[in-house]
Tab-separated table of C-alpha atoms in Angstrom:
chain	number	residue	atom	x	y	z
A	3	UNK	CA	-7.281	-35.629	-11.276
A	4	UNK	CA	-9.296	-33.023	-9.412
A	5	UNK	CA	-7.824	-31.576	-6.226
A	6	UNK	CA	-9.340	-32.061	-2.779
A	7	UNK	CA	-10.707	-28.512	-2.529
A	8	UNK	CA	-11.781	-25.937	-5.103
A	9	UNK	CA	-12.046	-22.353	-3.904
A	10	UNK	CA	-13.813	-19.571	-5.767
A	11	UNK	CA	-12.318	-16.206	-4.798
A	12	UNK	CA	-14.779	-13.434	-5.628
A	13	UNK	CA	-13.148	-10.023	-5.854
A	14	UNK	CA	-9.807	-11.469	-6.902
A	15	UNK	CA	-8.330	-8.108	-7.910
A	16	UNK	CA	-8.730	-6.507	-4.475
A	17	UNK	CA	-6.324	-6.434	-1.562
A	18	UNK	CA	-7.656	-9.562	0.131
A	19	UNK	CA	-8.630	-11.360	-3.048
A	20	UNK	CA	-5.217	-10.987	-4.667
A	21	UNK	CA	-3.406	-12.235	-1.570
A	22	UNK	CA	-5.833	-15.139	-1.261
A	23	UNK	CA	-5.240	-16.170	-4.872
A	24	UNK	CA	-1.496	-16.273	-4.196
A	25	UNK	CA	-1.924	-18.153	-0.926
A	26	UNK	CA	-4.313	-20.848	-2.083
A	27	UNK	CA	-2.431	-21.314	-5.368
A	28	UNK	CA	0.628	-22.263	-3.293
A	29	UNK	CA	-1.251	-25.092	-1.537
A	30	UNK	CA	-1.104	-28.515	-3.223
A	31	UNK	CA	-4.651	-29.600	-2.355
A	32	UNK	CA	-6.432	-26.509	-3.650
A	33	UNK	CA	-7.706	-25.619	-7.100
A	34	UNK	CA	-8.184	-21.856	-7.375
A	35	UNK	CA	-10.730	-19.980	-9.469
A	36	UNK	CA	-10.357	-16.196	-9.470
A	37	UNK	CA	-13.515	-14.203	-10.165
A	38	UNK	CA	-13.408	-10.518	-11.065
A	39	UNK	CA	-14.700	-8.092	-13.662
A	40	UNK	CA	-11.297	-7.395	-15.147
A	41	UNK	CA	-8.509	-9.875	-15.871
A	42	UNK	CA	-5.270	-9.668	-13.912
A	43	UNK	CA	-1.997	-11.609	-13.974
A	44	UNK	CA	-2.494	-14.839	-12.040
A	45	UNK	CA	-0.231	-17.599	-10.716
A	46	UNK	CA	0.165	-20.694	-12.860
A	47	UNK	CA	-2.781	-23.037	-12.622
A	48	UNK	CA	-5.316	-20.414	-11.527
A	49	UNK	CA	-8.393	-20.078	-13.741
A	50	UNK	CA	-9.995	-16.680	-14.216
A	51	UNK	CA	-13.730	-16.129	-14.538
A	52	UNK	CA	-14.725	-12.666	-15.730
A	53	UNK	CA	-18.130	-11.621	-14.434
A	54	UNK	CA	-19.845	-8.539	-13.051
A	55	UNK	CA	-21.566	-9.597	-9.840
A	56	UNK	CA	-24.089	-6.802	-10.325
A	57	UNK	CA	-25.359	-8.715	-13.385
A	58	UNK	CA	-27.593	-11.589	-12.286
A	59	UNK	CA	-27.696	-13.210	-15.729
A	60	UNK	CA	-23.911	-13.062	-16.044
A	61	UNK	CA	-23.568	-14.788	-12.671
A	62	UNK	CA	-25.941	-17.537	-13.770
A	63	UNK	CA	-23.958	-18.078	-16.941
A	64	UNK	CA	-20.624	-18.201	-15.133
A	65	UNK	CA	-21.914	-20.593	-12.477
A	66	UNK	CA	-22.499	-23.328	-15.051
A	67	UNK	CA	-18.751	-23.984	-15.051
A	68	UNK	CA	-18.409	-23.812	-11.259
A	69	UNK	CA	-20.191	-26.968	-10.217
A	70	UNK	CA	-17.115	-28.424	-8.508
A	71	UNK	CA	-16.553	-25.443	-6.172
A	72	UNK	CA	-16.261	-26.501	-2.522
A	73	UNK	CA	-15.284	-23.196	-0.906
A	74	UNK	CA	-16.037	-19.524	-1.547
A	75	UNK	CA	-14.051	-16.555	-0.292
A	76	UNK	CA	-16.271	-13.557	-0.863
A	77	UNK	CA	-13.970	-10.529	-1.029
A	78	UNK	CA	-15.910	-8.505	-3.611
A	79	UNK	CA	-16.849	-4.960	-2.672
A	80	UNK	CA	-18.714	-2.010	-4.151
A	81	UNK	CA	-17.906	1.490	-2.915
A	82	UNK	CA	-19.202	4.893	-3.993
A	83	UNK	CA	-16.783	7.643	-5.108
A	84	UNK	CA	-17.413	9.517	-1.852
A	85	UNK	CA	-15.992	6.643	0.137
A	86	UNK	CA	-16.630	7.512	3.782
A	87	UNK	CA	-20.019	9.133	3.179
A	88	UNK	CA	-20.918	6.117	1.063
A	89	UNK	CA	-20.547	3.758	4.004
A	90	UNK	CA	-23.976	4.906	5.203
A	91	UNK	CA	-25.555	5.341	1.771
A	92	UNK	CA	-28.470	2.985	0.945
A	93	UNK	CA	-27.212	2.645	-2.643
A	94	UNK	CA	-23.904	1.204	-1.453
A	95	UNK	CA	-25.669	-1.207	0.869
A	96	UNK	CA	-28.171	-2.357	-1.754
A	97	UNK	CA	-25.494	-3.049	-4.357
A	98	UNK	CA	-23.305	-5.058	-1.996
A	99	UNK	CA	-26.339	-7.057	-0.910
A	100	UNK	CA	-27.351	-7.718	-4.518
A	101	UNK	CA	-23.867	-8.815	-5.583
A	102	UNK	CA	-23.664	-11.558	-2.964
A	103	UNK	CA	-27.253	-12.643	-3.646
A	104	UNK	CA	-26.583	-12.926	-7.370
A	105	UNK	CA	-23.549	-15.109	-6.777
A	106	UNK	CA	-25.247	-17.361	-4.225
A	107	UNK	CA	-28.434	-17.697	-6.263
A	108	UNK	CA	-26.383	-18.769	-9.276
A	109	UNK	CA	-23.840	-20.949	-7.494
A	110	UNK	CA	-25.919	-22.940	-5.017
A	111	UNK	CA	-27.902	-24.961	-7.611
A	112	UNK	CA	-24.678	-25.814	-9.470
A	113	UNK	CA	-22.128	-26.396	-6.684
A	114	UNK	CA	-23.816	-29.217	-4.805
A	115	UNK	CA	-20.582	-29.964	-2.974
A	116	UNK	CA	-20.212	-26.436	-1.584
A	117	UNK	CA	-19.008	-26.768	2.010
A	118	UNK	CA	-17.844	-23.368	3.238
A	119	UNK	CA	-18.236	-19.640	2.583
A	120	UNK	CA	-15.899	-17.020	4.036
A	121	UNK	CA	-17.439	-13.550	4.226
A	122	UNK	CA	-15.402	-10.397	4.827
A	123	UNK	CA	-16.561	-7.572	7.050
A	124	UNK	CA	-14.327	-5.121	8.913
A	125	UNK	CA	-13.963	-2.580	11.673
A	126	UNK	CA	-17.184	-0.829	10.695
A	127	UNK	CA	-19.041	-3.793	12.188
A	128	UNK	CA	-18.308	-2.196	15.566
A	129	UNK	CA	-19.720	1.171	14.535
A	130	UNK	CA	-16.453	3.095	14.703
A	131	UNK	CA	-17.559	5.210	11.726
A	132	UNK	CA	-20.698	6.175	13.657
A	133	UNK	CA	-19.283	6.756	17.137
A	134	UNK	CA	-16.092	5.866	19.032
A	135	UNK	CA	-15.968	2.121	19.640
A	136	UNK	CA	-14.760	0.557	22.906
A	137	UNK	CA	-11.222	-0.852	22.870
A	138	UNK	CA	-10.599	-3.602	22.012
A	139	UNK	CA	-13.615	-4.581	19.909
A	140	UNK	CA	-14.835	-8.122	20.573
A	141	UNK	CA	-16.879	-10.465	18.415
A	142	UNK	CA	-19.190	-11.488	21.282
A	143	UNK	CA	-20.725	-8.045	21.550
A	144	UNK	CA	-24.293	-7.482	20.306
A	145	UNK	CA	-24.598	-6.143	16.776
A	146	UNK	CA	-24.024	-2.383	16.705
A	147	UNK	CA	-27.341	-0.671	15.818
A	148	UNK	CA	-26.573	1.050	12.536
A	149	UNK	CA	-27.352	0.325	8.895
A	150	UNK	CA	-24.553	-1.548	7.144
A	151	UNK	CA	-24.308	-3.882	4.170
A	152	UNK	CA	-22.421	-6.252	6.463
A	153	UNK	CA	-25.696	-7.066	8.191
A	154	UNK	CA	-27.550	-7.576	4.916
A	155	UNK	CA	-24.949	-10.056	3.692
A	156	UNK	CA	-24.556	-11.832	7.018
A	157	UNK	CA	-28.318	-12.158	7.469
A	158	UNK	CA	-28.553	-13.679	3.996
A	159	UNK	CA	-26.049	-16.379	4.959
A	160	UNK	CA	-27.656	-16.994	8.345
A	161	UNK	CA	-31.058	-17.347	6.684
A	162	UNK	CA	-29.884	-19.890	4.111
A	163	UNK	CA	-27.298	-21.855	6.071
A	164	UNK	CA	-29.662	-24.078	8.123
A	165	UNK	CA	-31.159	-25.451	4.886
A	166	UNK	CA	-27.830	-25.735	3.070
A	167	UNK	CA	-24.961	-28.179	3.041
A	168	UNK	CA	-22.444	-25.446	3.774
A	169	UNK	CA	-21.337	-23.402	6.764
A	170	UNK	CA	-19.814	-19.933	6.819
A	171	UNK	CA	-17.279	-17.830	8.693
A	172	UNK	CA	-17.168	-14.039	8.994
A	173	UNK	CA	-13.723	-12.414	9.083
A	174	UNK	CA	-13.239	-8.847	10.329
A	175	UNK	CA	-9.854	-7.308	9.469
A	176	UNK	CA	-8.655	-3.777	10.268
A	177	UNK	CA	-6.805	-1.539	7.756
A	178	UNK	CA	-6.003	-4.204	5.188
A	179	UNK	CA	-2.418	-4.089	3.924
A	180	UNK	CA	-1.849	-5.506	0.466
A	181	UNK	CA	-1.167	-5.039	-3.218
A	182	UNK	CA	-3.787	-3.840	-5.663
A	183	UNK	CA	-4.394	-1.227	-8.323
A	184	UNK	CA	-7.487	0.955	-7.943
A	185	UNK	CA	-8.541	-0.499	-4.603
A	186	UNK	CA	-10.727	2.043	-2.782
A	187	UNK	CA	-8.935	1.408	0.523
A	188	UNK	CA	-5.242	0.808	-0.194
A	189	UNK	CA	-3.271	2.743	2.402
A	190	UNK	CA	0.022	1.332	1.053
A	191	UNK	CA	-0.554	2.811	-2.410
A	192	UNK	CA	-1.533	6.163	-0.911
A	193	UNK	CA	1.469	6.249	1.428
A	194	UNK	CA	3.895	5.342	-1.349
A	195	UNK	CA	2.441	7.848	-3.792
A	196	UNK	CA	2.427	10.607	-1.161
A	197	UNK	CA	6.102	9.955	-0.414
A	198	UNK	CA	7.045	9.943	-4.092
A	199	UNK	CA	5.205	13.188	-4.770
A	200	UNK	CA	6.731	14.962	-1.773
A	201	UNK	CA	10.193	13.785	-2.772
A	202	UNK	CA	9.666	14.984	-6.334
A	203	UNK	CA	8.805	18.424	-4.975
A	204	UNK	CA	11.917	18.485	-2.793
A	205	UNK	CA	9.838	18.346	0.379
A	206	UNK	CA	10.240	16.184	3.504
A	207	UNK	CA	7.864	13.345	4.295
A	208	UNK	CA	5.812	15.419	6.713
A	209	UNK	CA	3.142	13.693	8.770
A	210	UNK	CA	-0.136	14.813	7.146
A	211	UNK	CA	-2.607	13.430	9.677
A	212	UNK	CA	-4.096	14.332	13.019
A	213	UNK	CA	-3.235	13.535	16.614
A	214	UNK	CA	-1.712	10.403	18.060
A	215	UNK	CA	-3.966	7.409	18.588
A	216	UNK	CA	-3.696	3.640	18.898
A	217	UNK	CA	-4.486	1.727	15.722
A	218	UNK	CA	-3.754	-1.650	14.143
A	219	UNK	CA	-3.551	-3.398	10.791
A	220	UNK	CA	-4.309	-6.663	9.021
A	221	UNK	CA	-1.900	-8.030	6.438
A	222	UNK	CA	-3.799	-9.534	3.506
A	223	UNK	CA	-1.520	-12.587	3.649
A	224	UNK	CA	-2.702	-13.202	7.209
A	225	UNK	CA	-6.334	-12.823	6.161
A	226	UNK	CA	-5.785	-15.422	3.431
A	227	UNK	CA	-4.316	-17.823	5.978
A	228	UNK	CA	-7.276	-17.195	8.269
A	229	UNK	CA	-9.637	-17.981	5.383
A	230	UNK	CA	-7.856	-21.306	4.890
A	231	UNK	CA	-8.178	-22.019	8.619
A	232	UNK	CA	-11.865	-21.126	8.592
A	233	UNK	CA	-12.591	-23.328	5.608
A	234	UNK	CA	-10.871	-26.413	7.003
A	235	UNK	CA	-11.653	-26.402	10.735
A	236	UNK	CA	-15.036	-27.341	12.183
A	237	UNK	CA	-14.526	-24.972	15.107
A	238	UNK	CA	-14.909	-22.049	12.682
A	239	UNK	CA	-18.351	-23.098	11.430
A	240	UNK	CA	-20.773	-20.144	11.570
A	241	UNK	CA	-18.329	-18.140	13.692
A	242	UNK	CA	-17.096	-14.547	13.477
A	243	UNK	CA	-13.427	-13.667	13.965
A	244	UNK	CA	-11.397	-10.489	14.131
A	245	UNK	CA	-8.274	-10.962	12.004
A	246	UNK	CA	-5.468	-8.564	12.930
A	247	UNK	CA	-1.692	-8.760	12.849
A	248	UNK	CA	-1.505	-8.959	16.634
A	249	UNK	CA	0.334	-5.750	17.493
A	250	UNK	CA	-0.754	-2.145	17.900
A	251	UNK	CA	0.718	1.012	16.440
A	252	UNK	CA	0.728	4.780	16.518
A	253	UNK	CA	1.416	5.897	12.963
A	254	UNK	CA	3.666	8.790	13.979
A	255	UNK	CA	5.962	6.387	15.854
A	256	UNK	CA	6.791	4.373	12.727
A	257	UNK	CA	6.619	7.269	10.266
A	258	UNK	CA	10.374	7.766	10.247
A	259	UNK	CA	10.954	4.292	8.809
A	260	UNK	CA	8.887	5.194	5.752
A	261	UNK	CA	10.856	8.405	5.265
A	262	UNK	CA	14.056	6.395	5.491
A	263	UNK	CA	12.778	3.964	2.869
A	264	UNK	CA	12.329	6.774	0.372
A	265	UNK	CA	15.553	8.561	1.369
A	266	UNK	CA	13.726	11.499	2.906
A	267	UNK	CA	13.685	13.550	6.082
A	268	UNK	CA	10.450	13.765	8.046
A	269	UNK	CA	10.353	17.445	8.945
A	270	UNK	CA	7.637	19.061	11.063
A	271	UNK	CA	4.031	17.896	10.824
A	272	UNK	CA	1.995	19.407	7.979
A	273	UNK	CA	-1.645	18.463	8.523
A	274	UNK	CA	-3.386	18.284	5.163
A	275	UNK	CA	-6.299	16.393	3.654
A	276	UNK	CA	-4.630	14.100	1.135
A	277	UNK	CA	-7.926	13.634	-0.693
A	278	UNK	CA	-7.826	17.342	-1.542
A	279	UNK	CA	-4.090	17.993	-1.865
A	280	UNK	CA	-2.902	14.985	-3.868
A	281	UNK	CA	-5.249	14.636	-6.893
A	282	UNK	CA	-4.180	18.033	-8.338
A	283	UNK	CA	-0.620	16.622	-8.581
A	284	UNK	CA	-1.577	14.309	-11.451
A	285	UNK	CA	0.924	15.968	-13.810
A	286	UNK	CA	3.710	15.559	-11.257
A	287	UNK	CA	2.887	11.876	-10.925
A	288	UNK	CA	2.881	11.414	-14.687
A	289	UNK	CA	6.359	12.940	-14.809
A	290	UNK	CA	7.549	10.504	-12.141
A	291	UNK	CA	5.873	7.580	-13.902
A	292	UNK	CA	7.442	8.413	-17.263
A	293	UNK	CA	10.923	8.854	-15.815
A	294	UNK	CA	10.771	5.734	-13.620
A	295	UNK	CA	8.935	3.516	-16.095
A	296	UNK	CA	5.964	2.933	-13.800
A	297	UNK	CA	3.137	0.675	-14.923
A	298	UNK	CA	0.282	3.013	-13.957
A	299	UNK	CA	0.867	6.597	-15.109
A	300	UNK	CA	-2.464	7.777	-13.691
A	301	UNK	CA	-2.474	8.794	-10.023
A	302	UNK	CA	-6.264	8.606	-9.991
A	303	UNK	CA	-6.215	5.018	-11.242
A	304	UNK	CA	-3.511	3.913	-8.824
A	305	UNK	CA	-4.823	5.539	-5.641
A	306	UNK	CA	-8.343	6.833	-6.286
A	307	UNK	CA	-10.483	7.025	-3.169
A	308	UNK	CA	-7.692	5.494	-1.087
A	309	UNK	CA	-6.723	9.117	-0.355
A	310	UNK	CA	-10.014	9.448	1.538
A	311	UNK	CA	-9.436	6.181	3.364
A	312	UNK	CA	-5.887	7.158	4.312
A	313	UNK	CA	-7.050	10.518	5.649
A	314	UNK	CA	-9.424	8.633	7.911
A	315	UNK	CA	-6.775	6.129	9.021
A	316	UNK	CA	-4.354	8.953	9.806
A	317	UNK	CA	-6.966	10.824	11.859
A	318	UNK	CA	-6.720	13.808	9.546
A	319	UNK	CA	-8.367	16.898	11.003
A	320	UNK	CA	-8.730	15.420	14.497
A	321	UNK	CA	-6.655	16.567	17.462
A	322	UNK	CA	-7.467	13.350	19.330
A	323	UNK	CA	-8.771	10.561	17.102
A	324	UNK	CA	-10.560	7.730	18.870
A	325	UNK	CA	-8.403	4.689	19.538
A	326	UNK	CA	-9.264	1.757	17.284
A	327	UNK	CA	-8.290	-1.838	18.010
A	328	UNK	CA	-9.797	-5.282	17.446
A	329	UNK	CA	-9.155	-8.114	19.870
A	330	UNK	CA	-7.350	-11.067	18.233
A	331	UNK	CA	-8.009	-13.428	21.138
A	332	UNK	CA	-10.986	-15.461	19.909
A	333	UNK	CA	-9.273	-16.571	16.700
A	334	UNK	CA	-6.152	-17.545	18.632
A	335	UNK	CA	-8.155	-19.469	21.211
A	336	UNK	CA	-9.757	-21.413	18.373
A	337	UNK	CA	-6.350	-22.495	17.086
A	338	UNK	CA	-5.048	-19.911	14.596
A	339	UNK	CA	-1.572	-18.756	15.639
A	340	UNK	CA	0.038	-16.720	12.789
A	341	UNK	CA	0.862	-13.058	13.438
A	342	UNK	CA	2.844	-10.284	11.757
A	343	UNK	CA	4.623	-7.045	12.651
A	344	UNK	CA	2.541	-4.260	11.090
A	345	UNK	CA	5.469	-1.935	10.371
A	346	UNK	CA	7.252	-4.790	8.595
A	347	UNK	CA	4.049	-5.608	6.719
A	348	UNK	CA	3.713	-2.065	5.356
A	349	UNK	CA	7.309	-2.206	4.153
A	350	UNK	CA	6.715	-5.636	2.585
A	351	UNK	CA	3.843	-4.317	0.499
A	352	UNK	CA	5.682	-1.123	-0.401
A	353	UNK	CA	8.492	-3.334	-1.690
A	354	UNK	CA	6.030	-5.457	-3.653
A	355	UNK	CA	4.540	-2.384	-5.283
A	356	UNK	CA	7.997	-1.000	-6.027
A	357	UNK	CA	9.151	-4.310	-7.522
A	358	UNK	CA	6.047	-4.328	-9.732
A	359	UNK	CA	6.883	-0.763	-10.844
A	360	UNK	CA	3.695	0.622	-9.388
A	361	UNK	CA	5.666	2.866	-7.032
A	362	UNK	CA	9.137	4.356	-7.556
A	363	UNK	CA	12.046	3.354	-5.362
């Protein structure tokens, strides 16, 4: 007997996608289909569909078996190797636009019962990568005037929705915390690898970033819960929501807890660009991985461009980084109450990566 809802999670190997697969697989009324290019371990009962969203024909072929899909969580993402510079690169925008178009073009004729699409955006919607954004950022503001694949994807949904049988919701998280290998923006993997490498060298866990500033995070488990809320509540139809844990943080103020986790002292600050300093330590990481029996012996594969992302999150090279915070109020006013402590969330995902032998204890 088919379940009440069937959700297709595109980008199932990423931070949000992986957490969403776990979340929806735990719900009795949901059938879960995980879509990604590469296979990954999945909870019992979850079906995997292997497809490259950049390949229109492959999407059309895969969609023939997806006619019963009722919900889509679109968490797929294409990034260029030069991560931050790529955010304003037309090639990055065009590919992300094409990937969503390919999936929608293939799925809509097959999934006649499609009811809801959740689309992920993020802090860049407020232009913080272009200029300092006001604090806190609010969904009701006019669209920030800069080029962004967010707008291409959102405009596609807004164009099609009035003629379709589905509605959509845009979710905007900030610094997603989760569990993934080779994610381009996994601050947890970068933090854990940085700590392990410093410890291996007999060095303290020195703060590598810039000056103090107010920031916030979004646990991928919370984002998955928000996607469930969006897909099952009429109030969320065609709405945009910030999705954040609910607290604020200054990284330096919780840094000591990470040092304690790895049995290290903090020592004085040592500002350094992780994207430049860490990749040359590949041999050191391989030594750690061999000794500790880690699953991913390649530092590049585990962290990749997340070094660049972490440098940005830590305000590396800036004496006074601009404060960055998204208002959680609209989502709460519409009925979504869950929240999380961000420091606890970072430790939760460090523990998950350690338990999976992706990071050493």
